[in-house]
Amino acid sequence: MSFWKNLFSGQSNSSTATSTLTPVPSGDANPTAERSGTSRIFFSKEKEIDVQELEELCDAVGWSRRPLRKVKKAIEHSFIVVSMWEQRGSYRRLIGFSRATSDHAFNATIWDVVVHPQFQQRGLGKALMQQIIKELRREDISNITLFADPGVVNFYRNLGFRPDPEGIKGMFWYPNSR
Amino acid sequence: MSFWKNLFSGQSNSSTATSTLTPVPSGDANPTAERSGTSRIFFSKEKEIDVQELEELCDAVGWSRRPLRKVKKAIEHSFIVVSMWEQRGSYRRLIGFSRATSDHAFNATIWDVVVHPQFQQRGLGKALMQQIIKELRREDISNITLFADPGVVNFYRNLGFRPDPEGIKGMFWYPNSR
């Protein structure tokens, strides 16, 4: 089952992401777009993602390669997966990704938020995050959390995330640090 | 399927918890314990927990009551659940609880760590945490995380958890803070 969501639809909160992109009418294959070279951006909740393509995306932002078998398992057991695609004619390209683990009731934690370098600085990371937040809220998750590298704390702050609220500390276990 | 683990078995890392408790031989019902009034502590990975009993435990440490239906759902969709029980004769009492969400591959986040006030200050919280860490490591989870209230940061630090490692910030989303 595919879930494709046009970035430019009225339902989307992603108007910030339209500035450098040309919206085209909806439709999985769009010969007009192919002829004119215009593109459109889609979101998908589909978990059936080519993990090789995902790892190439992660590679493009400098992340370490991970075993494909484990990546596949992690996606399968994520509560929500939101991927972002550029469609140019009949050609689709994975340009962004995010996923969240959850207890399906109270808490979710967002992992692996990535936007391809060629598509950064366009508001697409913000659009991607708004999409996954919307999906988690739709599932009635009240506590949405993440762990942010120092360089992206302000990015998440602008999306409504607060670091260390009421002194709550994010902590990581290190086997050799006891 | 029940998974009962004696706190005092050789396999357990929980020797710190034995100081004020009297170990008795293993067995689900132990007439010796019943006669002598001695007790033993067990861990269980069983998800079939009486959520009413769990919420009474959480109530005892001052947590807000939660809808039982959602608590049940959260437990069902947790990756690992470790509960801690006192057995005195044939009487079992839930005295501690912890659970973790996970993608079953890379990351886990531990939630709802609680020990009944009557059983605190005995090393049982440490034993409970060591148990859930051991279970997560057994499942090959490399990134074990949690969010700690200010008052328990040092408790988790002593267990090998580091706050904000390399500047990574735990962040929470607040719908009205944008």
CSV table of C-alpha atoms in Angstrom, one decimal:
chain,number,residue,atom,x,y,z
A,1,MET,CA,0.0,0.0,0.0
A,2,SER,CA,1.5,3.3,-1.1
A,3,PHE,CA,0.9,6.6,0.7
A,4,TRP,CA,2.0,9.5,-1.4
A,5,LYS,CA,1.4,13.0,-0.3
A,6,ASN,CA,2.0,16.0,-2.5
A,7,LEU,CA,4.1,18.6,-0.7
A,8,PHE,CA,2.0,21.3,-2.4
A,9,SER,CA,-1.5,20.0,-1.5
A,10,GLY,CA,-3.7,22.1,0.7
A,11,GLN,CA,-3.4,19.5,3.5
A,12,SER,CA,0.3,20.0,3.9
A,13,ASN,CA,1.9,22.3,6.4
A,14,SER,CA,4.9,22.5,4.0
A,15,SER,CA,4.4,25.8,2.3
A,16,THR,CA,7.8,26.9,3.5
A,17,ALA,CA,9.4,24.3,1.2
A,18,THR,CA,7.9,25.6,-2.1
A,19,SER,CA,10.2,28.5,-2.6
A,20,THR,CA,12.6,26.9,-5.0
A,21,LEU,CA,10.4,24.2,-6.4
A,22,THR,CA,7.8,24.3,-9.1
A,23,PRO,CA,4.6,22.5,-8.2
A,24,VAL,CA,3.0,20.4,-10.9
A,25,PRO,CA,-0.4,18.6,-11.0
A,26,SER,CA,-0.6,15.4,-9.0
A,27,GLY,CA,-0.2,12.0,-10.7
A,28,ASP,CA,2.4,9.3,-10.4
A,29,ALA,CA,3.9,9.8,-13.9
A,30,ASN,CA,3.7,13.3,-15.3
A,31,PRO,CA,4.8,13.8,-18.9
A,32,THR,CA,4.5,17.5,-18.6
A,33,ALA,CA,7.0,17.5,-15.8
A,34,GLU,CA,9.3,15.3,-17.8
A,35,ARG,CA,9.2,17.5,-20.8
A,36,SER,CA,9.6,20.8,-19.0
A,37,GLY,CA,12.2,19.5,-16.5
A,38,THR,CA,10.1,20.7,-13.5
A,39,SER,CA,9.9,18.5,-10.5
A,40,ARG,CA,7.6,17.9,-7.5
A,41,ILE,CA,8.3,16.7,-4.0
A,42,PHE,CA,6.4,13.9,-2.4
A,43,PHE,CA,6.2,12.4,1.1
A,44,SER,CA,5.6,8.7,1.6
A,45,LYS,CA,4.8,6.6,4.7
A,46,GLU,CA,5.6,3.4,2.8
A,47,LYS,CA,8.1,1.2,4.7
A,48,GLU,CA,9.1,-0.8,1.5
A,49,ILE,CA,12.2,1.4,0.9
A,50,ASP,CA,15.2,0.3,-1.1
A,51,VAL,CA,17.7,0.3,1.8
A,52,GLN,CA,20.6,0.5,-0.6
A,53,GLU,CA,19.2,3.8,-1.9
A,54,LEU,CA,18.6,5.0,1.7
A,55,GLU,CA,22.2,4.2,2.7
A,56,GLU,CA,23.4,6.1,-0.3
A,57,LEU,CA,21.4,9.1,0.9
A,58,CYS,CA,22.9,8.7,4.3
A,59,ASP,CA,26.3,8.3,2.8
A,60,ALA,CA,25.8,11.6,0.9
A,61,VAL,CA,25.6,13.5,4.3
A,62,GLY,CA,28.6,11.7,5.6
A,63,TRP,CA,27.0,9.1,7.9
A,64,SER,CA,28.7,5.8,8.4
A,65,ARG,CA,27.5,2.8,6.4
A,66,ARG,CA,25.3,0.4,8.3
A,67,PRO,CA,24.5,-3.3,7.6
A,68,LEU,CA,21.6,-3.3,5.1
A,69,ARG,CA,19.9,-6.2,6.9
A,70,LYS,CA,19.8,-4.2,10.2
A,71,VAL,CA,18.6,-1.0,8.4
A,72,LYS,CA,15.8,-3.1,6.9
A,73,LYS,CA,14.9,-4.5,10.3
A,74,ALA,CA,15.0,-1.1,11.9
A,75,ILE,CA,12.6,0.3,9.3
A,76,GLU,CA,10.2,-2.6,9.7
A,77,HIS,CA,10.1,-2.1,13.4
A,78,SER,CA,9.8,1.7,13.3
A,79,PHE,CA,6.3,3.1,14.1
A,80,ILE,CA,6.3,5.8,11.5
A,81,VAL,CA,8.6,6.2,8.5
A,82,VAL,CA,8.4,9.3,6.4
A,83,SER,CA,10.5,9.5,3.3
A,84,MET,CA,10.8,12.4,0.9
A,85,TRP,CA,11.1,12.0,-2.9
A,86,GLU,CA,11.7,14.2,-5.9
A,87,GLN,CA,9.7,13.2,-8.9
A,88,ARG,CA,10.9,14.4,-12.3
A,89,GLY,CA,8.8,12.9,-15.0
A,90,SER,CA,8.7,9.2,-14.3
A,91,TYR,CA,12.0,9.3,-12.4
A,92,ARG,CA,11.8,9.2,-8.6
A,93,ARG,CA,14.6,9.9,-6.3
A,94,LEU,CA,14.9,9.5,-2.5
A,95,ILE,CA,16.0,12.9,-1.2
A,96,GLY,CA,15.0,12.7,2.5
A,97,PHE,CA,14.1,10.3,5.3
A,98,SER,CA,13.0,10.2,8.9
A,99,ARG,CA,11.5,7.5,11.2
A,100,ALA,CA,10.3,7.1,14.7
A,101,THR,CA,10.2,4.4,17.2
A,102,SER,CA,7.2,4.3,19.6
A,103,ASP,CA,5.1,2.5,22.1
A,104,HIS,CA,2.1,3.4,19.9
A,105,ALA,CA,0.5,5.1,22.9
A,106,PHE,CA,2.5,7.8,24.7
A,107,ASN,CA,6.1,8.2,23.5
A,108,ALA,CA,7.9,8.4,20.2
A,109,THR,CA,11.6,9.1,19.4
A,110,ILE,CA,12.6,10.3,16.0
A,111,TRP,CA,15.8,8.9,14.4
A,112,ASP,CA,17.7,9.2,11.1
A,113,VAL,CA,16.5,12.5,9.9
A,114,VAL,CA,18.4,13.2,6.6
A,115,VAL,CA,18.0,15.5,3.6
A,116,HIS,CA,20.2,15.1,0.6
A,117,PRO,CA,22.8,18.0,0.4
A,118,GLN,CA,21.6,19.0,-3.0
A,119,PHE,CA,18.1,19.6,-1.5
A,120,GLN,CA,19.1,21.3,1.7
A,121,GLN,CA,18.6,25.1,2.5
A,122,ARG,CA,15.1,24.9,0.8
A,123,GLY,CA,13.0,24.3,3.9
A,124,LEU,CA,12.6,20.6,3.0
A,125,GLY,CA,14.1,19.4,6.3
A,126,LYS,CA,11.5,21.5,8.1
A,127,ALA,CA,8.7,20.1,5.8
A,128,LEU,CA,9.9,16.6,6.4
A,129,MET,CA,9.9,17.1,10.2
A,130,GLN,CA,6.5,18.7,10.1
A,131,GLN,CA,5.2,15.7,8.2
A,132,ILE,CA,6.5,13.1,10.7
A,133,ILE,CA,5.2,15.3,13.7
A,134,LYS,CA,1.8,15.4,12.0
A,135,GLU,CA,1.7,11.7,11.5
A,136,LEU,CA,2.7,11.1,15.2
A,137,ARG,CA,0.1,13.5,16.4
A,138,ARG,CA,-2.5,11.8,14.2
A,139,GLU,CA,-1.6,8.6,16.0
A,140,ASP,CA,-2.3,10.4,19.3
A,141,ILE,CA,1.4,10.4,20.5
A,142,SER,CA,1.8,13.2,23.0
A,143,ASN,CA,5.5,12.9,23.8
A,144,ILE,CA,7.6,13.4,20.7
A,145,THR,CA,11.3,13.2,21.4
A,146,LEU,CA,14.7,13.1,19.6
A,147,PHE,CA,18.4,13.3,20.2
A,148,ALA,CA,20.0,16.2,18.3
A,149,ASP,CA,23.6,16.7,17.4
A,150,PRO,CA,24.9,20.1,18.5
A,151,GLY,CA,24.8,21.5,15.0
A,152,VAL,CA,21.1,20.9,14.5
A,153,VAL,CA,19.7,21.9,18.0
A,154,ASN,CA,18.6,25.2,16.6
A,155,PHE,CA,17.0,23.6,13.6
A,156,TYR,CA,14.8,21.5,15.9
A,157,ARG,CA,14.2,24.4,18.3
A,158,ASN,CA,12.7,26.3,15.4
A,159,LEU,CA,10.3,23.4,14.9
A,160,GLY,CA,9.1,23.5,18.5
A,161,PHE,CA,11.5,21.1,20.2
A,162,ARG,CA,13.0,22.1,23.5
A,163,PRO,CA,16.3,20.9,24.8
A,164,ASP,CA,16.4,19.6,28.4
A,165,PRO,CA,12.9,20.7,29.4
A,166,GLU,CA,12.6,21.1,33.2
A,167,GLY,CA,16.1,19.7,33.4
A,168,ILE,CA,15.3,16.4,31.8
A,169,LYS,CA,18.6,15.0,30.4
A,170,GLY,CA,19.0,12.9,27.3
A,171,MET,CA,21.4,10.1,28.3
A,172,PHE,CA,23.3,7.4,26.3
A,173,TRP,CA,24.6,4.2,27.8
A,174,TYR,CA,28.3,3.4,27.2
A,175,PRO,CA,29.4,-0.1,28.1
A,176,ASN,CA,32.9,0.9,29.1
A,177,SER,CA,32.1,4.0,31.1
A,178,ARG,CA,31.0,2.5,34.3
B,1,MET,CA,5.2,-17.8,28.3
B,2,SER,CA,6.7,-16.8,31.5
B,3,PHE,CA,10.3,-15.7,32.0
B,4,TRP,CA,11.2,-15.6,35.6
B,5,LYS,CA,14.7,-14.8,36.7
B,6,ASN,CA,15.9,-15.2,40.2
B,7,LEU,CA,17.7,-12.1,41.3
B,8,PHE,CA,20.2,-14.3,43.2
B,9,SER,CA,21.1,-16.7,40.5
B,10,GLY,CA,24.7,-16.8,39.3
B,11,GLN,CA,23.6,-15.4,35.9
B,12,SER,CA,22.4,-12.2,37.4
B,13,ASN,CA,24.5,-9.1,37.7
B,14,SER,CA,22.4,-8.1,40.6
B,15,SER,CA,24.5,-9.0,43.6
B,16,THR,CA,24.3,-5.4,44.7
B,17,ALA,CA,20.7,-5.9,45.5
B,18,THR,CA,21.1,-8.8,47.9
B,19,SER,CA,22.2,-6.9,51.0
B,20,THR,CA,18.8,-6.6,52.7
B,21,LEU,CA,17.1,-9.5,51.1
B,22,THR,CA,17.2,-13.2,52.0
B,23,PRO,CA,17.7,-15.5,49.0
B,24,VAL,CA,15.6,-18.7,49.0
B,25,PRO,CA,15.8,-21.7,46.6
B,26,SER,CA,14.1,-21.2,43.2
B,27,GLY,CA,10.5,-22.4,42.6
B,28,ASP,CA,7.3,-20.6,41.8
B,29,ALA,CA,5.7,-21.4,45.2
B,30,ASN,CA,8.1,-21.8,48.1
B,31,PRO,CA,6.5,-23.1,51.4
B,32,THR,CA,9.8,-22.4,53.2
B,33,ALA,CA,9.6,-18.8,52.4
B,34,GLU,CA,6.0,-18.7,53.4
B,35,ARG,CA,6.6,-20.2,56.7
B,36,SER,CA,9.7,-18.2,57.6
B,37,GLY,CA,8.4,-14.9,56.2
B,38,THR,CA,11.5,-14.6,54.0
B,39,SER,CA,11.1,-13.2,50.5
B,40,ARG,CA,12.8,-13.4,47.2
B,41,ILE,CA,13.0,-11.0,44.2
B,42,PHE,CA,12.3,-12.0,40.7
B,43,PHE,CA,12.5,-10.3,37.3
B,44,SER,CA,10.1,-11.1,34.5
B,45,LYS,CA,10.0,-10.2,30.8
B,46,GLU,CA,6.4,-11.2,30.6
B,47,LYS,CA,4.2,-8.5,29.0
B,48,GLU,CA,1.0,-9.8,30.4
B,49,ILE,CA,1.0,-7.5,33.4
B,50,ASP,CA,-2.0,-6.4,35.4
B,51,VAL,CA,-2.0,-2.7,34.3
B,52,GLN,CA,-4.1,-1.8,37.3
B,53,GLU,CA,-1.3,-3.1,39.6
B,54,LEU,CA,1.3,-1.3,37.5
B,55,GLU,CA,-0.6,2.0,37.8
B,56,GLU,CA,-0.9,1.5,41.6
B,57,LEU,CA,2.9,1.1,41.6
B,58,CYS,CA,3.3,4.3,39.6
B,59,ASP,CA,0.8,6.0,41.9
B,60,ALA,CA,3.0,5.0,44.9
B,61,VAL,CA,5.9,7.1,43.5
B,62,GLY,CA,3.6,10.0,42.7
B,63,TRP,CA,3.2,9.7,38.9
B,64,SER,CA,0.0,10.8,37.3
B,65,ARG,CA,-2.6,8.1,36.5
B,66,ARG,CA,-2.8,7.1,32.9
B,67,PRO,CA,-5.6,5.6,30.9
B,68,LEU,CA,-5.3,1.8,31.4
B,69,ARG,CA,-6.1,1.1,27.8
B,70,LYS,CA,-3.1,3.2,26.7
B,71,VAL,CA,-0.8,1.7,29.3
B,72,LYS,CA,-1.8,-1.8,28.0
B,73,LYS,CA,-1.1,-0.7,24.4
B,74,ALA,CA,2.2,0.8,25.3
B,75,ILE,CA,3.4,-2.4,27.0
B,76,GLU,CA,2.2,-4.5,24.0
B,77,HIS,CA,4.3,-2.3,21.7
B,78,SER,CA,7.4,-2.0,23.9
B,79,PHE,CA,10.4,-4.0,22.7
B,80,ILE,CA,11.5,-5.2,26.1
B,81,VAL,CA,9.5,-5.1,29.4
B,82,VAL,CA,11.3,-6.0,32.7
B,83,SER,CA,9.2,-6.1,35.8
B,84,MET,CA,10.4,-6.8,39.3
B,85,TRP,CA,8.4,-8.9,41.8
B,86,GLU,CA,8.6,-9.8,45.5
B,87,GLN,CA,7.5,-13.3,46.2
B,88,ARG,CA,6.7,-14.2,49.8
B,89,GLY,CA,5.3,-17.7,49.9
B,90,SER,CA,2.7,-17.9,47.2
B,91,TYR,CA,2.1,-14.2,47.2
B,92,ARG,CA,3.6,-12.1,44.4
B,93,ARG,CA,3.8,-8.4,44.4
B,94,LEU,CA,4.9,-6.0,41.6
B,95,ILE,CA,7.6,-3.8,43.1
B,96,GLY,CA,9.4,-2.5,40.0
B,97,PHE,CA,9.0,-1.9,36.3
B,98,SER,CA,10.8,-0.7,33.2
B,99,ARG,CA,10.3,-1.0,29.5
B,100,ALA,CA,12.0,0.1,26.3
B,101,THR,CA,10.9,1.1,22.8
B,102,SER,CA,13.1,0.1,20.0
B,103,ASP,CA,13.6,-0.4,16.3
B,104,HIS,CA,14.8,-3.9,17.1
B,105,ALA,CA,18.1,-3.2,15.4
B,106,PHE,CA,20.1,-0.1,16.5
B,107,ASN,CA,18.3,2.1,19.1
B,108,ALA,CA,16.3,1.6,22.2
B,109,THR,CA,14.8,4.1,24.7
B,110,ILE,CA,14.0,3.2,28.2
B,111,TRP,CA,10.8,4.5,29.8
B,112,ASP,CA,8.8,4.2,33.0
B,113,VAL,CA,11.5,3.0,35.4
B,114,VAL,CA,9.9,2.7,38.8
B,115,VAL,CA,10.7,1.0,42.1
B,116,HIS,CA,8.1,0.9,44.9
B,117,PRO,CA,9.1,3.3,47.7
B,118,GLN,CA,9.2,0.5,50.3
B,119,PHE,CA,11.8,-1.3,48.1
B,120,GLN,CA,14.0,1.7,47.3
B,121,GLN,CA,17.5,2.3,48.8
B,122,ARG,CA,18.3,-1.4,48.4
B,123,GLY,CA,20.1,-1.4,45.1
B,124,LEU,CA,17.0,-2.8,43.4
B,125,GLY,CA,16.6,0.1,40.9
B,126,LYS,CA,20.2,-0.6,39.9
B,127,ALA,CA,19.4,-4.3,39.5
B,128,LEU,CA,16.3,-3.6,37.5
B,129,MET,CA,18.3,-1.3,35.1
B,130,GLN,CA,21.1,-3.9,34.8
B,131,GLN,CA,18.5,-6.4,33.8
B,132,ILE,CA,16.9,-4.3,31.1
B,133,ILE,CA,20.4,-3.3,29.8
B,134,LYS,CA,21.4,-6.9,29.7
B,135,GLU,CA,18.2,-7.9,27.7
B,136,LEU,CA,18.8,-5.0,25.2
B,137,ARG,CA,22.4,-6.0,24.7
B,138,ARG,CA,21.3,-9.6,24.2
B,139,GLU,CA,19.1,-8.4,21.4
B,140,ASP,CA,22.2,-6.7,19.9
B,141,ILE,CA,21.0,-3.1,20.5
B,142,SER,CA,24.0,-0.9,20.6
B,143,ASN,CA,22.4,2.5,21.3
B,144,ILE,CA,20.6,2.5,24.6
B,145,THR,CA,19.1,5.8,25.6
B,146,LEU,CA,16.7,7.4,28.1
B,147,PHE,CA,15.5,10.7,29.3
B,148,ALA,CA,16.3,11.3,33.0
B,149,ASP,CA,14.6,13.7,35.4
B,150,PRO,CA,17.2,16.0,37.1
B,151,GLY,CA,16.9,14.0,40.4
B,152,VAL,CA,18.0,10.7,38.8
B,153,VAL,CA,20.7,11.8,36.4
B,154,ASN,CA,23.4,10.6,38.9
B,155,PHE,CA,21.6,7.3,39.4
B,156,TYR,CA,21.8,6.7,35.7
B,157,ARG,CA,25.4,8.1,35.5
B,158,ASN,CA,26.5,5.4,38.0
B,159,LEU,CA,25.0,2.8,35.7
B,160,GLY,CA,27.1,3.9,32.7
B,161,PHE,CA,24.8,6.5,31.1
B,162,ARG,CA,26.3,9.8,30.0
B,163,PRO,CA,24.3,13.0,29.7
B,164,ASP,CA,24.6,15.0,26.4
B,165,PRO,CA,27.5,12.9,25.0
B,166,GLU,CA,29.5,14.9,22.4
B,167,GLY,CA,26.9,17.7,22.9
B,168,ILE,CA,23.9,15.6,21.7
B,169,LYS,CA,20.8,17.1,23.2
B,170,GLY,CA,17.6,15.3,24.3
B,171,MET,CA,14.7,17.4,23.0
B,172,PHE,CA,11.0,17.3,23.5
B,173,TRP,CA,8.4,18.7,21.2
B,174,TYR,CA,5.8,21.1,22.6
B,175,PRO,CA,2.9,21.9,20.3
B,176,ASN,CA,2.6,25.5,21.6
B,177,SER,CA,6.2,26.5,21.8
B,178,ARG,CA,6.8,27.3,18.1
